Coordinates of C-alpha atoms in Angstrom, one line a residue:
M1363 CA 68.5 -120.6 -53.8
R1364 CA 69.9 -118.2 -51.2
G1365 CA 67.5 -116.6 -48.8
R1366 CA 67.1 -112.9 -48.2
S1367 CA 70.1 -111.1 -46.7
L1368 CA 70.0 -109.6 -43.2
A1369 CA 69.9 -106.1 -44.7
T1370 CA 66.8 -107.0 -46.7
V1371 CA 65.1 -108.4 -43.7
L1372 CA 66.0 -105.4 -41.6
E1373 CA 65.0 -102.8 -44.2
S1374 CA 62.1 -104.4 -46.0
G1375 CA 58.5 -103.7 -45.1
V1376 CA 56.7 -106.6 -43.4
G1377 CA 54.0 -108.1 -45.6
H1378 CA 55.1 -106.3 -48.8
G1379 CA 56.6 -107.5 -52.0
P1380 CA 60.4 -107.7 -52.6
G1381 CA 60.4 -104.4 -54.4
Y1382 CA 59.2 -102.5 -51.4
R1383 CA 61.8 -100.6 -49.3
R1384 CA 61.1 -98.9 -46.1
R1385 CA 63.0 -95.8 -45.1
V1386 CA 65.4 -96.4 -42.3
D1387 CA 66.5 -93.3 -40.4
E1388 CA 69.9 -94.4 -39.3
P1389 CA 73.3 -92.7 -39.9
P1390 CA 75.6 -94.2 -42.5
P1391 CA 77.9 -96.0 -40.0
I1392 CA 74.9 -98.1 -38.9
R1393 CA 73.9 -99.0 -42.4
T1394 CA 77.5 -100.0 -43.1
V1395 CA 77.4 -102.4 -40.1
V1396 CA 74.2 -103.9 -41.4
R1397 CA 75.6 -104.4 -44.9
V1398 CA 78.7 -106.0 -43.4
A1399 CA 76.6 -108.3 -41.3
S1400 CA 74.3 -109.1 -44.2
R1401 CA 77.2 -110.5 -46.2
A1402 CA 78.9 -112.3 -43.2
L1403 CA 75.6 -113.8 -42.0
P1404 CA 73.3 -114.8 -44.9
L1405 CA 69.9 -115.9 -43.7
R1406 CA 68.1 -119.1 -44.6
P1407 CA 64.9 -119.0 -46.7
A1408 CA 62.0 -117.1 -45.4
G1409 CA 60.4 -120.1 -43.7
T1410 CA 62.8 -119.8 -40.7
R1411 CA 60.5 -118.3 -38.1
P1412 CA 62.9 -116.9 -35.5
L1413 CA 64.7 -114.8 -38.1
E1414 CA 61.4 -113.7 -39.6
R1415 CA 60.3 -112.5 -36.2
L1416 CA 63.6 -110.7 -35.8
G1417 CA 63.0 -109.1 -39.1
D1418 CA 59.6 -108.0 -38.1
L1419 CA 60.9 -106.0 -35.2
A1420 CA 61.2 -102.2 -35.5
W1421 CA 64.6 -100.6 -35.3
E1422 CA 64.0 -99.3 -31.8
H1423 CA 63.2 -102.8 -30.6
R1424 CA 66.4 -104.1 -32.1
W1425 CA 68.4 -101.4 -30.4
A1426 CA 66.7 -102.1 -27.1
L1427 CA 67.6 -105.8 -27.5
A1428 CA 71.2 -104.9 -28.2
S1429 CA 71.3 -102.6 -25.2
I1430 CA 69.8 -105.2 -23.0
A1431 CA 72.4 -107.7 -24.2
V1432 CA 75.3 -105.4 -23.4
A1433 CA 73.7 -104.7 -19.9
L1434 CA 73.4 -108.4 -19.3
I1435 CA 77.0 -109.1 -20.3
A1436 CA 78.1 -106.3 -18.0
F1437 CA 76.0 -107.6 -15.1
A1438 CA 77.2 -111.2 -15.7
V1439 CA 80.8 -110.2 -15.6
R1440 CA 80.5 -108.2 -12.4
A1441 CA 78.0 -110.4 -10.6
R1442 CA 80.2 -113.5 -11.2
F1443 CA 82.5 -112.1 -8.5
V1444 CA 80.1 -110.2 -6.3
L1445 CA 77.0 -112.3 -5.7
P1446 CA 78.7 -115.7 -4.7
A1447 CA 80.7 -113.9 -2.0
G1448 CA 77.9 -112.9 0.2
F1449 CA 80.2 -110.3 1.8
P1450 CA 81.9 -107.1 0.4
L1451 CA 84.9 -108.0 -1.8
N1452 CA 88.3 -107.0 -0.5
D1453 CA 87.9 -103.6 1.2
G1454 CA 85.2 -101.5 2.7
G1455 CA 85.5 -102.0 6.4
L1456 CA 86.5 -98.3 7.0
F1457 CA 83.5 -97.1 5.0
V1458 CA 81.0 -99.3 6.8
V1459 CA 82.0 -97.7 10.1
M1460 CA 81.9 -94.2 8.6
S1461 CA 78.3 -94.8 7.4
Q1462 CA 77.4 -96.1 10.9
D1463 CA 79.0 -92.9 12.4
I1464 CA 76.6 -90.8 10.2
Q1465 CA 73.7 -92.8 11.6
A1466 CA 74.9 -92.3 15.1
A1467 CA 75.2 -88.6 14.5
N1468 CA 71.6 -88.4 13.3
Y1469 CA 72.8 -87.7 9.8
L1470 CA 74.9 -84.7 10.8
L1471 CA 78.5 -84.7 9.5
P1472 CA 80.7 -86.2 12.3
A1473 CA 84.0 -84.5 13.2
T1474 CA 85.9 -87.8 13.3
T1475 CA 85.3 -91.4 12.5
S1476 CA 85.3 -94.1 15.2
Y1477 CA 87.2 -96.5 12.9
N1478 CA 90.4 -97.9 14.3
P1479 CA 91.6 -95.2 16.8
A1480 CA 94.8 -97.1 17.4
G1481 CA 97.4 -95.2 19.4
G1482 CA 94.8 -92.5 20.2
V1483 CA 95.0 -91.0 16.7
E1484 CA 91.5 -90.3 15.3
I1485 CA 90.8 -90.0 11.6
P1486 CA 89.0 -86.7 10.6
F1487 CA 85.8 -87.2 8.8
A1488 CA 87.0 -85.4 5.7
Y1489 CA 86.3 -87.9 3.0
P1490 CA 83.6 -86.8 0.6
P1491 CA 80.5 -88.2 2.4
L1492 CA 77.7 -88.6 -0.1
A1493 CA 78.2 -92.4 -0.7
F1494 CA 78.3 -92.9 3.1
Y1495 CA 75.0 -91.1 3.4
L1496 CA 73.5 -93.2 0.7
A1497 CA 74.6 -96.4 2.4
A1498 CA 73.2 -95.2 5.7
L1499 CA 69.9 -94.4 4.2
V1500 CA 69.7 -97.7 2.4
E1501 CA 70.5 -99.6 5.6
D1502 CA 67.8 -97.6 7.5
L1503 CA 65.1 -98.0 4.9
T1504 CA 65.7 -101.7 3.9
P1505 CA 66.1 -105.0 5.7
L1506 CA 69.8 -105.1 4.6
T1507 CA 72.5 -104.8 7.2
M1508 CA 75.3 -102.3 6.6
V1509 CA 77.7 -105.0 5.5
Q1510 CA 75.2 -106.3 3.0
V1511 CA 74.7 -102.7 1.7
Y1512 CA 78.4 -102.5 1.0
W1513 CA 78.1 -105.9 -0.7
V1514 CA 75.4 -104.8 -3.1
L1515 CA 75.7 -101.1 -3.8
P1516 CA 79.1 -101.2 -5.4
L1517 CA 77.7 -103.6 -8.0
I1518 CA 74.9 -101.2 -8.8
G1519 CA 77.3 -98.3 -9.1
S1520 CA 79.5 -100.2 -11.5
M1521 CA 76.5 -100.9 -13.7
L1522 CA 75.7 -97.2 -13.6
A1523 CA 79.2 -96.5 -14.8
V1524 CA 78.6 -98.7 -17.9
A1525 CA 75.4 -96.7 -18.6
G1526 CA 77.4 -93.5 -18.2
V1527 CA 79.9 -94.6 -20.8
Y1528 CA 77.1 -95.2 -23.3
V1529 CA 75.5 -91.8 -22.6
L1530 CA 78.9 -90.0 -22.8
A1531 CA 79.7 -91.8 -26.1
R1532 CA 76.4 -90.5 -27.6
T1533 CA 77.8 -87.0 -27.2
F1534 CA 81.0 -87.8 -29.1
F1535 CA 79.7 -90.0 -31.9
S1536 CA 76.5 -89.9 -34.1
G1537 CA 74.3 -93.0 -34.2
R1538 CA 74.1 -95.7 -31.6
M1539 CA 76.5 -98.4 -32.8
I1540 CA 79.8 -96.8 -31.5
P1541 CA 78.2 -95.9 -28.1
L1542 CA 76.9 -99.5 -27.8
V1543 CA 80.3 -101.0 -28.6
A1544 CA 82.0 -98.5 -26.2
A1545 CA 79.7 -99.7 -23.4
A1546 CA 80.5 -103.3 -24.3
A1547 CA 84.2 -102.7 -24.3
F1548 CA 84.0 -100.9 -21.0
A1549 CA 81.9 -103.8 -19.6
L1550 CA 84.4 -106.4 -20.6
A1551 CA 87.7 -104.7 -19.6
P1552 CA 88.7 -106.0 -16.2
R1553 CA 90.1 -102.7 -15.0
S1554 CA 86.8 -101.0 -15.6
F1555 CA 85.2 -103.0 -12.7
T1556 CA 87.8 -104.6 -10.5
W1557 CA 88.2 -101.8 -8.0
L1558 CA 84.6 -100.6 -8.5
V1559 CA 82.7 -103.8 -7.3
M1560 CA 84.7 -104.1 -4.1
G1561 CA 83.2 -102.9 -0.8
G1562 CA 85.3 -99.7 -1.0
G1563 CA 84.2 -99.4 -4.6
L1564 CA 81.0 -97.8 -3.3
T1565 CA 82.7 -94.4 -3.6
R1566 CA 84.7 -95.2 -6.7
S1567 CA 81.9 -96.6 -8.7
W1568 CA 79.2 -94.0 -7.9
G1569 CA 81.8 -91.2 -8.2
L1570 CA 82.8 -92.4 -11.7
A1571 CA 79.2 -92.9 -12.8
A1572 CA 78.3 -89.4 -11.6
A1573 CA 81.4 -87.9 -13.4
L1574 CA 80.4 -89.6 -16.7
F1575 CA 76.8 -88.3 -16.5
A1576 CA 78.1 -84.8 -15.6
L1577 CA 80.5 -84.8 -18.6
A1578 CA 77.8 -86.0 -21.0
A1579 CA 75.4 -83.3 -19.7
Y1580 CA 78.1 -80.6 -20.1
R1581 CA 78.8 -81.6 -23.7
T1582 CA 75.1 -81.5 -24.4
A1583 CA 75.0 -78.0 -22.9
L1584 CA 77.7 -76.9 -25.3
S1585 CA 76.3 -78.6 -28.4
E1586 CA 75.2 -76.2 -31.1
E1587 CA 72.4 -78.7 -31.9
S1588 CA 70.8 -78.1 -28.5
S1589 CA 68.1 -75.4 -28.1
P1590 CA 68.8 -72.6 -25.6
R1591 CA 66.3 -74.3 -23.2
T1592 CA 68.0 -77.6 -23.6
R1593 CA 71.4 -76.0 -23.0
H1594 CA 70.4 -74.5 -19.7
R1595 CA 68.7 -77.7 -18.5
A1596 CA 71.8 -79.7 -19.5
L1597 CA 74.1 -77.3 -17.7
A1598 CA 72.0 -77.5 -14.6
A1599 CA 72.1 -81.3 -14.7
A1600 CA 75.9 -81.1 -15.3
T1601 CA 76.3 -79.0 -12.3
V1602 CA 74.3 -81.3 -10.0
F1603 CA 76.1 -84.4 -11.3
S1604 CA 79.4 -82.6 -10.8
A1605 CA 78.6 -81.8 -7.2
I1606 CA 77.6 -85.5 -6.7
T1607 CA 81.0 -86.5 -8.2
L1608 CA 83.0 -84.2 -5.9
G1609 CA 80.9 -85.1 -2.9
T1610 CA 81.6 -88.8 -3.5
H1611 CA 85.1 -89.3 -4.7
L1612 CA 88.0 -86.7 -4.9
E1613 CA 89.9 -88.4 -7.8
A1614 CA 86.6 -88.7 -9.8
G1615 CA 86.3 -84.9 -9.4
V1616 CA 89.8 -84.4 -10.7
F1617 CA 89.0 -86.7 -13.7
L1618 CA 85.8 -84.7 -14.4
A1619 CA 87.6 -81.3 -14.1
A1620 CA 90.3 -82.4 -16.6
A1621 CA 87.6 -83.7 -19.1
V1622 CA 85.5 -80.6 -18.7
L1623 CA 88.5 -78.3 -19.3
L1624 CA 89.5 -80.2 -22.5
T1625 CA 85.9 -80.1 -23.7
S1626 CA 85.7 -76.4 -23.2
V1627 CA 89.0 -75.7 -25.0
S1628 CA 87.9 -77.8 -28.0
W1629 CA 84.5 -76.1 -28.3
P1630 CA 84.4 -73.0 -30.7
D1631 CA 81.7 -71.2 -28.8
R1632 CA 81.7 -68.2 -26.4
W1633 CA 79.0 -69.9 -24.4
R1634 CA 81.7 -72.4 -23.2
V1635 CA 83.3 -69.8 -20.9
T1636 CA 80.0 -69.0 -19.2
A1637 CA 79.1 -72.7 -19.0
F1638 CA 82.6 -73.6 -17.6
F1639 CA 82.5 -71.1 -14.8
T1640 CA 78.8 -71.6 -14.0
M1641 CA 79.4 -75.3 -13.6
G1642 CA 82.5 -74.8 -11.5
V1643 CA 81.0 -72.2 -9.1
G1644 CA 77.8 -74.2 -8.9
T1645 CA 79.7 -77.3 -7.9
L1646 CA 81.6 -75.5 -5.1
V1647 CA 78.4 -74.0 -3.8
L1648 CA 76.5 -77.3 -3.7
T1649 CA 79.4 -79.1 -2.0
A1650 CA 80.1 -76.3 0.5
P1651 CA 78.2 -78.0 3.4
W1652 CA 80.9 -80.7 3.3
W1653 CA 84.2 -78.9 2.5
A1654 CA 83.4 -75.8 4.5
T1655 CA 82.6 -77.8 7.6
V1656 CA 85.8 -79.8 7.3
L1657 CA 87.8 -76.6 6.8
A1658 CA 86.2 -75.1 9.9
R1659 CA 86.9 -78.1 12.1
H1660 CA 90.3 -79.3 10.8
G1661 CA 91.7 -76.6 8.5
T1662 CA 93.4 -77.6 5.3
E1663 CA 95.6 -80.3 6.9
P1664 CA 93.4 -83.3 5.9
F1665 CA 93.2 -82.3 2.3
M1666 CA 96.9 -81.6 2.1
A1667 CA 97.7 -84.9 3.7
A1668 CA 95.4 -86.8 1.3
M1669 CA 96.9 -85.0 -1.6
N1670 CA 100.4 -85.9 -0.5
Y1671 CA 99.4 -89.5 -0.1
G1672 CA 97.9 -89.7 -3.5
G1673 CA 101.2 -89.7 -5.3
D1674 CA 99.9 -87.7 -8.3
V1675 CA 101.4 -84.8 -10.1
L1676 CA 99.6 -82.4 -7.7
A1677 CA 101.4 -83.9 -4.8
E1678 CA 104.8 -84.3 -6.4
G1679 CA 104.8 -80.9 -8.0
S1680 CA 106.2 -82.4 -11.2
V1681 CA 105.2 -85.0 -13.8
G1682 CA 107.6 -87.4 -12.0
E1683 CA 109.6 -90.2 -13.3
G1684 CA 108.4 -92.8 -15.8
L1685 CA 106.1 -90.4 -17.7
V1686 CA 107.6 -91.2 -21.0
E1687 CA 107.2 -94.9 -20.3
R1688 CA 103.6 -94.5 -19.3
L1689 CA 102.9 -92.5 -22.5
I1690 CA 104.6 -95.0 -24.7
A1691 CA 102.7 -97.9 -23.0
P1692 CA 99.4 -96.4 -22.1
V1693 CA 97.3 -99.6 -22.1
M1694 CA 96.0 -100.3 -18.6
T1695 CA 93.0 -102.6 -19.2
N1696 CA 94.5 -105.5 -17.2
E1697 CA 93.2 -108.0 -19.7
P1698 CA 94.8 -111.3 -18.7
F1699 CA 95.7 -112.4 -22.3
F1700 CA 96.4 -110.2 -25.2
A1701 CA 95.0 -106.7 -24.5
V1702 CA 92.5 -106.6 -27.3
I1703 CA 90.4 -103.7 -25.9
G1704 CA 93.5 -101.8 -24.9
A1705 CA 95.3 -102.3 -28.2
T1706 CA 92.2 -101.3 -30.2
G1707 CA 91.8 -98.2 -28.0
A1708 CA 95.4 -97.2 -28.7
F1709 CA 94.8 -97.7 -32.4
G1710 CA 91.7 -95.6 -32.1
A1711 CA 93.7 -92.8 -30.5
I1712 CA 96.1 -92.8 -33.4
I1713 CA 93.2 -92.7 -35.9
A1714 CA 91.5 -89.9 -34.0
L1715 CA 94.6 -87.8 -33.9
V1716 CA 95.2 -88.3 -37.6
R1717 CA 91.6 -87.1 -38.2
G1718 CA 92.0 -84.1 -35.9
K1719 CA 89.7 -85.5 -33.2
W1720 CA 92.0 -84.9 -30.3
V1721 CA 89.8 -84.6 -27.2
L1722 CA 89.7 -88.3 -26.2
P1723 CA 93.4 -88.9 -26.9
A1724 CA 94.2 -85.7 -25.0
L1725 CA 92.1 -86.8 -22.0
W1726 CA 93.9 -90.2 -22.0
G1727 CA 97.3 -88.4 -22.0
T1728 CA 96.2 -85.9 -19.4
L1729 CA 95.2 -88.7 -17.0
I1730 CA 98.6 -90.3 -17.5
V1731 CA 100.4 -87.0 -16.7
L1732 CA 98.2 -86.5 -13.6
N1733 CA 99.2 -90.0 -12.5
M1734 CA 96.3 -90.4 -10.0
R1735 CA 96.2 -93.6 -7.9
A1736 CA 93.1 -94.7 -9.8
L1737 CA 94.6 -93.7 -13.2
P1738 CA 94.0 -97.1 -14.8
T1739 CA 90.3 -97.0 -13.9
F1740 CA 89.7 -93.5 -15.2
A1741 CA 91.8 -94.2 -18.3
M1742 CA 89.3 -96.9 -19.2
V1743 CA 86.8 -94.3 -20.3
P1744 CA 88.8 -92.8 -23.3
T1745 CA 90.1 -96.3 -24.0
A1746 CA 86.7 -97.8 -24.4
L1747 CA 85.4 -94.9 -26.5
L1748 CA 88.4 -95.0 -28.8
A1749 CA 88.3 -98.8 -29.1
A1750 CA 84.7 -98.5 -30.3
Y1751 CA 85.6 -95.7 -32.7
A1752 CA 88.3 -97.8 -34.3
T1753 CA 86.1 -100.9 -34.4
I1754 CA 83.2 -99.3 -36.2
D1755 CA 85.0 -96.8 -38.4
V1756 CA 88.1 -98.8 -39.4
I1757 CA 88.0 -102.5 -38.5
L1758 CA 84.4 -103.3 -39.6
P1759 CA 84.9 -101.8 -43.1
L1760 CA 87.9 -104.1 -43.4
F1761 CA 85.7 -107.0 -42.5
R1762 CA 83.3 -105.9 -45.2
S1763 CA 86.0 -105.8 -47.8
A1764 CA 87.2 -109.3 -46.8
V1765 CA 83.6 -110.6 -47.1
E1766 CA 83.1 -109.1 -50.5
Q1767 CA 86.2 -110.8 -51.8
E1768 CA 85.2 -114.2 -50.6
R1769 CA 83.4 -116.6 -53.0
T1770 CA 82.6 -119.5 -50.7
E1771 CA 79.9 -119.6 -48.0
L1772 CA 82.6 -120.6 -45.4
G1773 CA 84.7 -117.7 -46.4
K1774 CA 81.8 -115.3 -45.9
W1775 CA 81.4 -116.6 -42.3
R1776 CA 85.1 -116.3 -41.4
P1777 CA 85.1 -112.7 -40.3
A1778 CA 82.1 -113.3 -38.0
L1779 CA 83.8 -116.4 -36.6
V1780 CA 87.0 -114.4 -35.9
A1781 CA 85.0 -111.6 -34.2
G1782 CA 83.1 -114.1 -32.1
A1783 CA 86.3 -115.8 -31.0
I1784 CA 87.7 -112.4 -29.9
A1785 CA 84.6 -111.6 -28.0
A1786 CA 84.6 -115.0 -26.3
I1787 CA 88.2 -114.6 -25.2
A1788 CA 87.5 -111.1 -23.9
F1789 CA 84.5 -112.4 -21.9
Y1790 CA 86.5 -115.3 -20.5
G1791 CA 89.3 -113.0 -19.5
A1792 CA 86.9 -110.7 -17.7
T1793 CA 85.4 -113.5 -15.7
D1794 CA 88.6 -115.5 -14.9
A1795 CA 89.1 -115.2 -11.2
T1796 CA 92.6 -116.6 -11.2
R1797 CA 94.5 -114.0 -13.1
G1798 CA 95.7 -110.4 -12.6
E1799 CA 93.9 -108.1 -10.2
A1800 CA 90.9 -110.5 -10.1
N1801 CA 92.8 -112.2 -7.3
F1802 CA 91.9 -109.2 -5.1
L1803 CA 88.2 -109.8 -5.7
R1804 CA 87.8 -112.0 -2.6
P1805 CA 85.9 -111.5 0.6
V1806 CA 87.2 -112.0 4.1
S1807 CA 87.2 -115.8 4.4
D1808 CA 84.6 -117.6 6.6
D1809 CA 87.4 -118.7 9.0
D1810 CA 88.5 -115.1 9.5
Q1811 CA 85.0 -113.8 9.9
R1812 CA 84.3 -116.4 12.6
A1813 CA 87.6 -115.5 14.3
M1814 CA 86.8 -111.8 14.3
R1815 CA 83.3 -112.3 15.6
W1816 CA 84.8 -114.4 18.4
A1817 CA 87.2 -111.6 19.2
S1818 CA 84.4 -109.1 19.4
W1819 CA 82.9 -111.0 22.3
N1820 CA 86.0 -112.4 24.0
V1821 CA 88.9 -110.0 23.7
P1822 CA 88.8 -107.4 26.5
E1823 CA 88.2 -103.8 25.9
G1824 CA 91.3 -101.7 25.5
S1825 CA 93.1 -104.4 23.5
T1826 CA 95.0 -103.5 20.4
F1827 CA 95.8 -106.0 17.6
L1828 CA 98.8 -106.4 15.4
V1829 CA 97.6 -108.0 12.1
V1830 CA 100.1 -110.1 10.3
P1831 CA 99.1 -109.4 6.7
V1832 CA 99.5 -111.7 3.7
R1833 CA 99.2 -109.0 1.0
G1834 CA 100.0 -105.4 0.4
W1835 CA 98.0 -102.8 2.3
Y1836 CA 95.7 -102.1 -0.6
A1837 CA 94.5 -105.7 -0.5
D1838 CA 94.9 -106.4 3.2
R1839 CA 91.2 -107.3 3.6
E1840 CA 91.8 -109.0 7.0
G1841 CA 93.6 -105.9 8.4
E1842 CA 90.9 -103.4 7.2
W1843 CA 88.0 -105.5 8.3
L1844 CA 89.3 -106.5 11.8
P1845 CA 88.6 -103.1 13.5
T1846 CA 85.1 -103.2 11.9
L1847 CA 84.1 -106.7 12.9
T1848 CA 85.9 -106.9 16.3
G1849 CA 85.5 -103.3 17.6
H1850 CA 89.2 -103.3 18.5
P1851 CA 91.9 -101.2 16.9
A1852 CA 94.7 -102.5 14.8
A1853 CA 98.1 -100.8 15.2
N1854 CA 99.4 -101.4 11.7
V1855 CA 96.3 -100.8 9.6
A1856 CA 96.8 -97.8 7.4
Q1857 CA 93.3 -97.4 5.8
G1858 CA 91.8 -94.0 6.5
Y1859 CA 95.0 -92.4 7.8
E1860 CA 95.8 -90.7 4.5
W1861 CA 93.8 -87.8 6.0
V1862 CA 96.3 -87.5 8.9
D1863 CA 99.6 -85.9 8.1
G1864 CA 102.5 -88.4 8.3
E1865 CA 100.4 -91.1 9.9
F1866 CA 99.6 -93.1 6.8
N1867 CA 103.3 -93.6 6.0
R1868 CA 104.1 -94.6 9.5
R1869 CA 101.4 -97.2 9.6
L1870 CA 102.3 -98.4 6.1
A1871 CA 105.8 -99.1 7.4
L1872 CA 104.4 -101.0 10.4
Q1873 CA 102.2 -103.0 8.0
Y1874 CA 105.2 -104.0 5.9
R1875 CA 107.3 -104.9 8.9
A1876 CA 104.4 -107.1 10.2
Y1877 CA 104.2 -108.7 6.7
V1878 CA 107.9 -109.6 6.9
C1879 CA 107.4 -111.1 10.4
G1880 CA 105.1 -113.6 8.8
F1881 CA 108.2 -115.4 7.5
Y1882 CA 110.2 -115.3 10.8
T1883 CA 109.7 -116.1 14.4
T1884 CA 108.2 -114.2 17.3
D1885 CA 111.5 -112.4 17.9
C1886 CA 110.5 -110.3 14.8
L1887 CA 107.2 -109.4 16.6
E1888 CA 109.1 -108.4 19.7
E1889 CA 111.2 -106.0 17.7
L1890 CA 107.9 -104.5 16.5
A1891 CA 106.6 -104.3 20.0
A1892 CA 109.5 -101.9 20.8
D1893 CA 108.0 -99.4 18.4
V1894 CA 104.3 -99.9 18.7
R1895 CA 102.0 -101.2 21.4
F1896 CA 99.8 -104.2 20.8
T1897 CA 98.2 -106.8 23.1
H1898 CA 97.1 -109.4 20.6
V1899 CA 98.4 -110.8 17.4
Y1900 CA 96.1 -111.8 14.6
L1901 CA 97.3 -114.4 12.0
P1902 CA 94.8 -114.8 9.1
A1903 CA 93.7 -118.2 7.9
N1904 CA 96.3 -120.1 5.9
C1905 CA 99.0 -117.6 6.9
C1906 CA 102.5 -117.6 8.3
A1907 CA 103.4 -121.3 9.0
T1908 CA 106.9 -120.3 10.4
L1909 CA 105.5 -117.6 12.6
L1910 CA 102.6 -119.7 13.8
E1911 CA 104.9 -122.5 14.9
S1912 CA 107.0 -120.0 16.8
V1913 CA 103.9 -118.5 18.5
L1914 CA 102.7 -122.0 19.6
E1915 CA 106.1 -122.6 21.2
D1916 CA 106.8 -119.2 22.7
N1917 CA 105.7 -118.5 26.3
R1918 CA 105.5 -114.8 25.5
Y1919 CA 102.3 -115.5 23.5
V1920 CA 99.2 -117.3 24.6
V1921 CA 96.9 -118.7 21.8
K1922 CA 93.4 -117.8 22.6
Y1923 CA 91.7 -118.8 19.4
R1924 CA 92.8 -121.2 16.7
S1925 CA 90.4 -122.3 14.0
G1926 CA 91.9 -121.4 10.6
A1927 CA 92.8 -118.0 11.9
V1928 CA 94.8 -117.6 15.1
I1929 CA 94.5 -115.0 17.8
A1930 CA 97.3 -114.9 20.4
E1931 CA 97.7 -112.7 23.4
R1932 CA 101.1 -111.1 24.1
Q1933 CA 102.3 -111.5 27.6
E1934 CA 104.2 -109.0 29.7
M1935 CA 107.1 -111.2 30.8
T1936 CA 107.0 -110.8 34.5
G1937 CA 107.0 -114.6 34.8
Y1938 CA 105.8 -117.6 33.0
P1939 CA 102.2 -117.5 32.0
P1940 CA 99.7 -120.3 32.7
A1941 CA 99.0 -123.1 30.3
R1942 CA 97.7 -121.8 27.0
P1943 CA 93.9 -122.2 26.6
I1944 CA 93.0 -122.8 22.9
S1945 CA 89.4 -122.5 21.9
G1946 CA 87.5 -122.9 18.6
R1947 CA 89.1 -126.2 17.5

């Protein structure tokens, strides 16, 4: 004889007869999921203790367990890359120095940063500084070093972003199933965390999390179901979170502004106008200590330079080329296999548009038009919400129909097995470190860290490095971290110079030319020396076999350090140099 169904266990009163039914105050979509699961997962007879205990739990406890499960999945996916590294992933060297500059200035806003003043060009301290203040405080108040702070805090920020997706989804959909699935989808999509858990992800992750909480609070402030008191409190919270967003990451502020504007347009309430302007003015007032100080010191030049560097519609003055292609192929989840989450999100966008629910699809489209540098990361928010919407409102009812038509026990399990296989593939894809942008989730190697520490003690003051990169500037972790760990500037490192008009592109060109030199001989380096001054050349570990051989044979370069990474001093050719001392072998 078959045992009780899952629905019976979930809805029956504990200790009562089979005719007793307890009221369950959950919206219809949740009951639908329960009925689907009850047919797909029939329980064994009542003597099975673990399932009896599950049935004895209250609804709130079950939702708590489900929420904890999603949080653990999100943490496992992100921690799989972060914790074993023991060092910030990929970037963050610039931000470490900026936080130290704040400490050195006794928590006043510095005028410039001491990071990498190669060629005598200083970087204005114009970047939104809240995350740097947070890192400085954590380093001062805990046993962590600044490098360790930038190793840990981005992971925390990325987890807060997952929570922000759940909270935001609660304002779009009734019940808790769609928000929970949205958080799970966001947790598993690689693009939702790849650039957030890096060292430089401190600003990106905390900025995105603040934007999500701000948007959720704003939607609550506009809700007709909220009391006047709740509306005013939610609007105040939205304004504070909005200020945190703008004070942490500029592109997160643009994302939030677009989302708030679309939400205001969609809301049939006069209160929306008051709320919109109150939030905007309040955000500007709260962030004034930062932007007003920057304007007073540097004028508008840093902001204009950063906008020109961003490559978005604001900088280009038009939607640019490729817009149609981006709109036709909007999936940017970076899933290494089939883009299950991205495809489901696109399907959800179509369903939402057909049903007249246009805000999330419009937000997705607006982000594509804006074409911000972090577009794929911000696009993950509407993608995850729409994927959850399609899953619960369309796909699960299809599963239910399939289960009802089956007559065998194996057939009733088939939908659950298919769903489990898809989830397993998504989890594997999210944790696979060998595919896609996961290759960027690496720290500076131990060999390179040792070489840079050696340089900090043994390379004379006033020296300038030329780093031969092995990747593009956005993933040139050795180049970005060298000025931080050695205390010496690098002539071809572009990070931070997007705030200096014209300087970023100049250094980007030098970075690319140095990259090309990695495949040639020292003559290529000498051609670079005609355009930029450098006293030392840094070859990262496992780099540039052809160039390394040429450096070892060329009297114009003296190898000072060679142990995985190589540091060579460039000689002014007034005569032949002495024999090459090589240390660190």
